[in-house]
XYZ file of C-alpha atoms in Angstrom:
404
model
C 82.953 6.577 -10.574
C 83.143 7.144 -6.854
C 86.860 7.861 -7.037
C 86.328 10.426 -9.767
C 83.762 12.249 -7.646
C 86.195 12.582 -4.766
C 88.868 13.949 -7.076
C 86.544 16.643 -8.388
C 85.719 17.738 -4.833
C 89.406 18.015 -3.999
C 90.136 20.125 -7.067
C 87.266 22.468 -6.285
C 88.575 23.017 -2.770
C 92.069 23.827 -4.014
C 90.657 26.287 -6.549
C 88.714 28.145 -3.869
C 91.808 28.419 -1.669
C 93.775 29.868 -4.591
C 91.128 32.548 -5.219
C 91.128 33.535 -1.536
C 94.918 33.935 -1.505
C 94.818 36.138 -4.609
C 92.346 38.517 -2.959
C 94.525 39.215 0.110
C 95.743 42.622 1.219
C 94.488 45.501 3.323
C 91.006 45.460 1.772
C 89.929 42.156 3.280
C 86.204 42.941 3.205
C 83.581 41.807 5.708
C 84.164 38.605 7.640
C 81.815 35.881 6.400
C 79.431 34.534 9.038
C 80.427 31.350 10.810
C 78.254 28.446 9.622
C 75.918 27.318 12.376
C 75.201 23.634 13.019
C 71.816 22.535 11.808
C 69.279 20.713 13.912
C 70.268 17.081 13.389
C 67.899 15.176 15.682
C 64.564 13.655 14.679
C 62.295 12.016 17.231
C 61.777 8.270 16.971
C 58.543 6.734 18.221
C 57.675 3.083 18.733
C 53.920 2.708 18.689
C 51.168 0.629 17.084
C 51.979 1.857 13.610
C 49.911 3.763 11.049
C 46.127 3.569 11.253
C 45.911 1.291 8.230
C 48.251 -1.241 9.836
C 47.944 -1.008 13.602
C 49.366 -3.783 15.756
C 53.065 -3.308 15.036
C 55.720 -4.072 17.652
C 59.331 -2.926 17.724
C 58.945 -0.666 14.700
C 60.808 2.679 15.037
C 59.046 5.439 13.112
C 59.885 9.019 12.169
C 58.027 11.774 10.390
C 59.650 13.409 7.397
C 58.793 15.836 4.629
C 59.168 15.249 0.926
C 58.971 18.060 -1.572
C 58.961 18.565 -5.267
C 62.599 19.093 -6.256
C 63.677 22.654 -5.559
C 60.455 23.653 -3.823
C 59.890 24.566 -0.184
C 56.142 24.938 -0.581
C 55.058 21.926 -2.647
C 55.730 19.538 0.175
C 54.060 16.893 2.297
C 54.905 15.688 5.791
C 54.369 11.958 6.287
C 54.384 10.115 9.597
C 55.140 6.493 10.445
C 58.149 6.073 8.177
C 60.099 3.025 9.350
C 63.752 3.692 10.187
C 65.801 0.839 8.754
C 69.541 0.378 9.179
C 69.229 -2.783 7.085
C 68.532 -1.056 3.760
C 69.380 2.121 1.883
C 66.999 4.600 0.318
C 63.719 6.374 0.859
C 60.611 4.433 -0.164
C 57.108 5.858 0.183
C 53.751 4.157 -0.224
C 51.929 5.778 -3.122
C 48.619 5.632 -1.235
C 49.826 8.160 1.361
C 51.079 10.696 -1.190
C 48.932 13.745 -1.846
C 47.521 13.729 -5.359
C 48.821 17.230 -6.054
C 52.410 16.399 -5.127
C 53.809 15.981 -8.625
C 57.179 14.258 -8.459
C 59.089 13.932 -11.742
C 60.011 10.475 -13.018
C 63.579 9.261 -13.159
C 64.468 7.913 -16.601
C 66.589 4.968 -17.620
C 69.514 5.373 -20.035
C 67.156 4.899 -23.017
C 64.798 7.603 -21.769
C 62.017 5.342 -20.510
C 60.563 5.759 -17.011
C 62.097 3.633 -14.294
C 60.506 1.200 -11.879
C 62.211 -0.621 -9.040
C 61.847 -3.864 -7.167
C 62.882 -3.926 -3.501
C 63.242 -7.416 -2.099
C 63.174 -7.715 1.672
C 63.521 -10.758 3.906
C 59.767 -11.274 4.006
C 58.465 -9.869 0.709
C 58.930 -7.553 -2.241
C 57.799 -4.027 -3.104
C 57.324 -2.667 -6.601
C 56.737 0.781 -8.083
C 58.069 3.849 -9.866
C 61.275 5.735 -9.236
C 60.726 9.474 -8.810
C 62.817 12.463 -7.881
C 62.195 14.432 -4.685
C 63.773 16.516 -1.952
C 63.785 15.045 1.550
C 63.587 17.269 4.629
C 64.052 15.771 8.095
C 65.124 17.522 11.303
C 67.148 20.412 9.853
C 68.715 18.265 7.134
C 67.920 18.350 3.415
C 68.685 15.762 0.734
C 68.062 17.477 -2.585
C 67.148 15.820 -5.849
C 67.339 12.222 -4.696
C 65.782 9.204 -6.362
C 62.850 7.874 -4.325
C 61.010 4.580 -4.695
C 57.218 5.041 -4.866
C 55.733 1.706 -3.813
C 52.444 0.407 -5.114
C 51.581 3.108 -7.626
C 49.487 2.321 -10.679
C 52.023 3.318 -13.329
C 53.278 -0.213 -13.990
C 50.702 -2.777 -12.856
C 52.458 -5.877 -14.215
C 55.203 -6.986 -11.849
C 58.030 -8.888 -13.609
C 58.489 -12.426 -12.343
C 62.136 -11.659 -11.699
C 60.934 -9.262 -9.018
C 58.104 -11.093 -7.346
C 59.413 -14.656 -7.528
C 57.819 -16.577 -4.688
C 57.824 -13.636 -2.315
C 54.758 -11.968 -0.806
C 53.747 -8.581 -2.200
C 54.206 -5.716 0.260
C 52.823 -2.847 -1.761
C 50.293 -1.417 0.692
C 50.523 0.224 4.093
C 48.695 -2.737 5.608
C 51.191 -5.213 4.188
C 54.239 -3.044 4.871
C 53.175 -1.894 8.382
C 54.504 1.578 7.594
C 53.851 4.531 5.327
C 57.336 4.111 3.949
C 60.882 3.264 4.946
C 63.950 5.424 5.487
C 66.908 3.164 4.687
C 70.061 4.341 6.448
C 72.406 1.363 6.224
C 76.164 1.563 5.693
C 75.680 1.551 1.911
C 75.454 4.778 -0.085
C 73.320 3.271 -2.865
C 70.812 0.450 -2.599
C 72.499 -1.614 -5.339
C 75.699 0.166 -6.338
C 78.163 -0.857 -9.024
C 76.489 -4.221 -9.655
C 73.393 -2.523 -11.091
C 75.500 0.035 -12.938
C 77.282 -2.695 -14.898
C 74.567 -5.353 -15.326
C 70.805 -5.497 -15.891
C 69.881 -7.512 -12.817
C 66.468 -9.030 -12.218
C 64.996 -7.899 -8.921
C 66.402 -4.359 -9.076
C 65.840 -1.632 -11.706
C 63.503 -1.877 -14.720
C 63.072 0.276 -17.796
C 59.362 0.652 -18.673
C 58.604 2.049 -22.161
C 54.925 1.230 -21.531
C 52.796 0.434 -18.502
C 52.916 -3.345 -18.967
C 56.377 -3.693 -20.439
C 59.219 -3.466 -17.933
C 62.590 -5.119 -18.462
C 65.626 -5.201 -16.219
C 68.106 -2.423 -16.938
C 71.384 -0.984 -15.759
C 71.366 2.272 -13.821
C 74.216 4.635 -12.987
C 74.952 4.790 -9.275
C 74.172 8.489 -9.042
C 70.610 7.844 -10.257
C 69.938 4.902 -7.971
C 67.783 5.072 -4.856
C 70.346 5.691 -2.161
C 70.992 6.543 1.445
C 69.700 10.118 1.852
C 72.173 10.817 4.648
C 75.045 10.678 2.161
C 73.449 13.561 0.262
C 73.075 15.945 3.207
C 75.415 18.967 2.942
C 76.533 18.258 6.539
C 76.173 15.469 9.111
C 76.489 13.135 6.151
C 78.810 10.371 7.357
C 76.367 8.230 9.317
C 73.663 8.090 11.954
C 73.075 7.357 15.604
C 69.988 5.663 17.018
C 69.340 6.221 20.715
C 66.567 4.340 22.490
C 65.881 4.026 26.224
C 65.946 0.732 28.068
C 62.685 -1.161 28.466
C 61.739 -3.721 31.105
C 61.133 -7.427 30.724
C 57.427 -6.850 30.055
C 58.098 -4.212 27.420
C 56.771 -0.667 27.261
C 54.384 1.535 25.334
C 54.848 5.055 24.062
C 58.616 4.699 23.749
C 60.446 7.610 22.181
C 64.079 7.975 21.178
C 66.271 9.888 18.782
C 67.608 9.520 15.276
C 70.723 11.675 15.111
C 72.429 12.493 11.829
C 76.217 12.552 11.553
C 78.978 10.971 13.629
C 81.490 13.259 15.296
C 80.123 16.278 13.463
C 78.304 17.941 16.345
C 78.368 17.806 20.133
C 75.430 15.393 20.229
C 76.898 12.681 17.981
C 80.407 12.173 19.363
C 81.488 8.555 19.681
C 82.392 8.967 23.344
C 83.062 5.559 24.900
C 81.471 3.590 22.067
C 83.615 0.847 20.522
C 83.977 0.641 16.748
C 83.505 -2.668 14.914
C 84.483 -2.388 11.272
C 82.388 -4.319 8.761
C 83.166 -6.199 5.567
C 82.072 -5.051 2.118
C 78.687 -6.713 2.675
C 78.106 -4.758 5.895
C 78.608 -7.741 8.215
C 80.855 -8.766 11.086
C 81.575 -12.123 12.684
C 79.271 -13.462 15.395
C 79.976 -16.497 17.581
C 76.747 -18.068 18.884
C 76.561 -21.414 20.685
C 79.875 -22.474 19.167
C 78.856 -21.534 15.621
C 80.420 -18.667 13.699
C 77.924 -16.638 11.683
C 77.807 -13.373 9.788
C 75.877 -10.722 11.695
C 74.223 -7.494 10.602
C 72.454 -4.689 12.438
C 68.918 -3.980 11.329
C 66.612 -1.578 13.156
C 63.892 -2.576 10.680
C 63.760 -6.121 12.083
C 61.413 -6.313 15.032
C 63.249 -9.135 16.772
C 66.584 -10.904 17.083
C 66.563 -13.475 14.292
C 68.945 -16.420 14.332
C 68.867 -20.155 13.810
C 68.535 -22.280 16.947
C 66.648 -25.539 16.485
C 66.567 -26.094 20.250
C 64.107 -23.213 20.774
C 60.428 -23.961 19.972
C 58.578 -21.750 17.532
C 55.398 -19.950 18.585
C 51.925 -21.172 17.762
C 50.268 -17.771 17.444
C 53.099 -15.266 16.982
C 54.397 -16.615 13.711
C 58.114 -16.188 13.174
C 58.975 -15.800 16.863
C 60.406 -18.216 19.405
C 58.316 -19.479 22.313
C 60.552 -21.253 24.841
C 58.877 -22.734 27.925
C 60.913 -20.371 30.119
C 63.100 -17.362 29.521
C 66.427 -18.237 27.902
C 69.659 -16.338 28.526
C 71.961 -16.290 25.541
C 75.097 -14.458 24.400
C 76.947 -13.658 21.192
C 80.538 -12.553 20.687
C 80.701 -9.896 17.970
C 84.063 -9.426 16.258
C 84.754 -6.671 13.765
C 87.230 -6.790 10.902
C 89.466 -4.610 13.067
C 89.684 -7.455 15.595
C 87.697 -5.689 18.288
C 85.203 -7.958 20.003
C 82.596 -7.857 22.721
C 80.046 -10.160 24.274
C 76.391 -9.191 24.006
C 73.995 -10.873 26.429
C 70.279 -11.107 25.716
C 67.127 -12.976 26.704
C 64.547 -14.757 24.610
C 61.064 -15.078 26.109
C 57.878 -16.810 25.041
C 56.476 -14.260 22.581
C 52.925 -15.662 22.697
C 52.785 -15.268 26.479
C 54.536 -11.884 26.428
C 52.176 -10.342 23.881
C 49.089 -11.800 25.579
C 50.089 -10.473 29.007
C 51.074 -7.026 27.723
C 48.641 -6.207 24.914
C 49.230 -2.452 25.043
C 52.999 -2.559 24.870
C 54.800 -2.021 21.575
C 58.499 -2.149 22.542
C 60.183 -5.368 23.685
C 63.864 -6.152 24.200
C 63.590 -9.930 24.525
C 61.857 -11.378 21.469
C 63.497 -13.384 18.728
C 62.810 -15.901 16.029
C 64.284 -18.131 13.357
C 66.707 -16.738 10.821
C 65.404 -15.512 7.479
C 68.876 -16.114 6.044
C 70.806 -19.238 6.966
C 74.001 -18.674 8.955
C 73.201 -15.027 9.630
C 72.503 -13.371 12.969
C 70.136 -10.417 12.660
C 70.618 -7.855 15.417
C 67.139 -6.364 15.181
C 65.567 -3.629 17.256
C 65.850 -5.403 20.660
C 69.608 -4.814 20.382
C 69.085 -1.055 20.165
C 67.243 -0.537 23.485
C 69.388 1.126 26.127
C 72.183 1.919 23.700
C 73.526 4.504 21.295
C 74.152 2.595 18.060
C 76.300 4.295 15.415
C 76.124 3.310 11.726
C 78.958 4.759 9.620
C 78.720 4.962 5.832
C 81.095 3.070 3.558
C 84.209 4.877 2.385
C 83.628 7.926 4.565
C 85.523 9.084 7.644
C 83.329 9.229 10.734
C 84.866 10.165 14.056
C 88.350 9.443 12.704
C 87.631 5.964 11.318
C 86.608 5.142 7.768
C 83.342 3.228 7.380
C 81.628 0.939 7.047
C 81.398 0.302 10.737
C 78.971 -0.139 13.587
C 79.735 1.280 17.024
C 78.036 0.912 20.374
């Protein structure tokens, strides 16, 4: 399916060239205007989170605008959308949507409305799939499938979705008004969901309390909006300033769209680490080789180390008796490697001593997934981190890759 799409684009380009050649001669007509680069930078802010869920740390938020498909007036701007390089797709909490913003439903192959289950490391989210236009910075993703979390259309959650996970269907539980997933993947599920009806993904719902797992073509799945932009559509760059050992408040940075497409997103001296088909690279930590991924939506560095005590109050974080200095050697599929040094502090003491700070570069906790190293937001401070989409050339190298 993906290959066919690329072929069609190539044929269209050749056809346009042929038409231009046929129209040559002395009557060349007016020179078309040179396309101007669009504004491709959106401010990132790390603060306490939305009013309904204050108390967040290390959560990078943006504001964005969603519109009814094809409209520039029936729109709503929403703040505190979490920027997540660990997932793909735009998901919005239904409670923050204006009641008059009528978004059309996306239908399954049998014509029934669709619902989706999104399973994260710490919970699941459930709700309808709608169609919308996304506007952010100067970029537009038109007619994309969007996951509306926690709406009332389908109140019965299939057991194949919820399992034993905690429901995260409200702003308070999600700590954000939505999530902008900008991982290396173009769709959130891809060919697996196109060929099989998988529990925990897409559901066909002929009635409000009757949803069953269904297949869904990749072009109708909730996907990475960046891939749909007309330009700057091969990846993203996250830039955050450095923060001190006690953290900081009011931190702002940039989410830049595209890699090597404009003057502000060139790779420069960044090194490229190519990733496997699961979006991971190899990480050597304390003599153990793990798979590592880069996830701005994780608020700490999460990895297994039984020698570090867990916190009493700050559940999920480590609380060593004194600051620990650690390092990891990251190695990409292309063989490029580098050592990343980091510190892990006592999160209970850090949060208690700095109650107004919301950005920390030295907190970590136990792994949600065994044998995986999660490079969460602390990794991003003081760096430009590039995330290139799968199968697309970005700065001369085909993704997926991470660069920093």
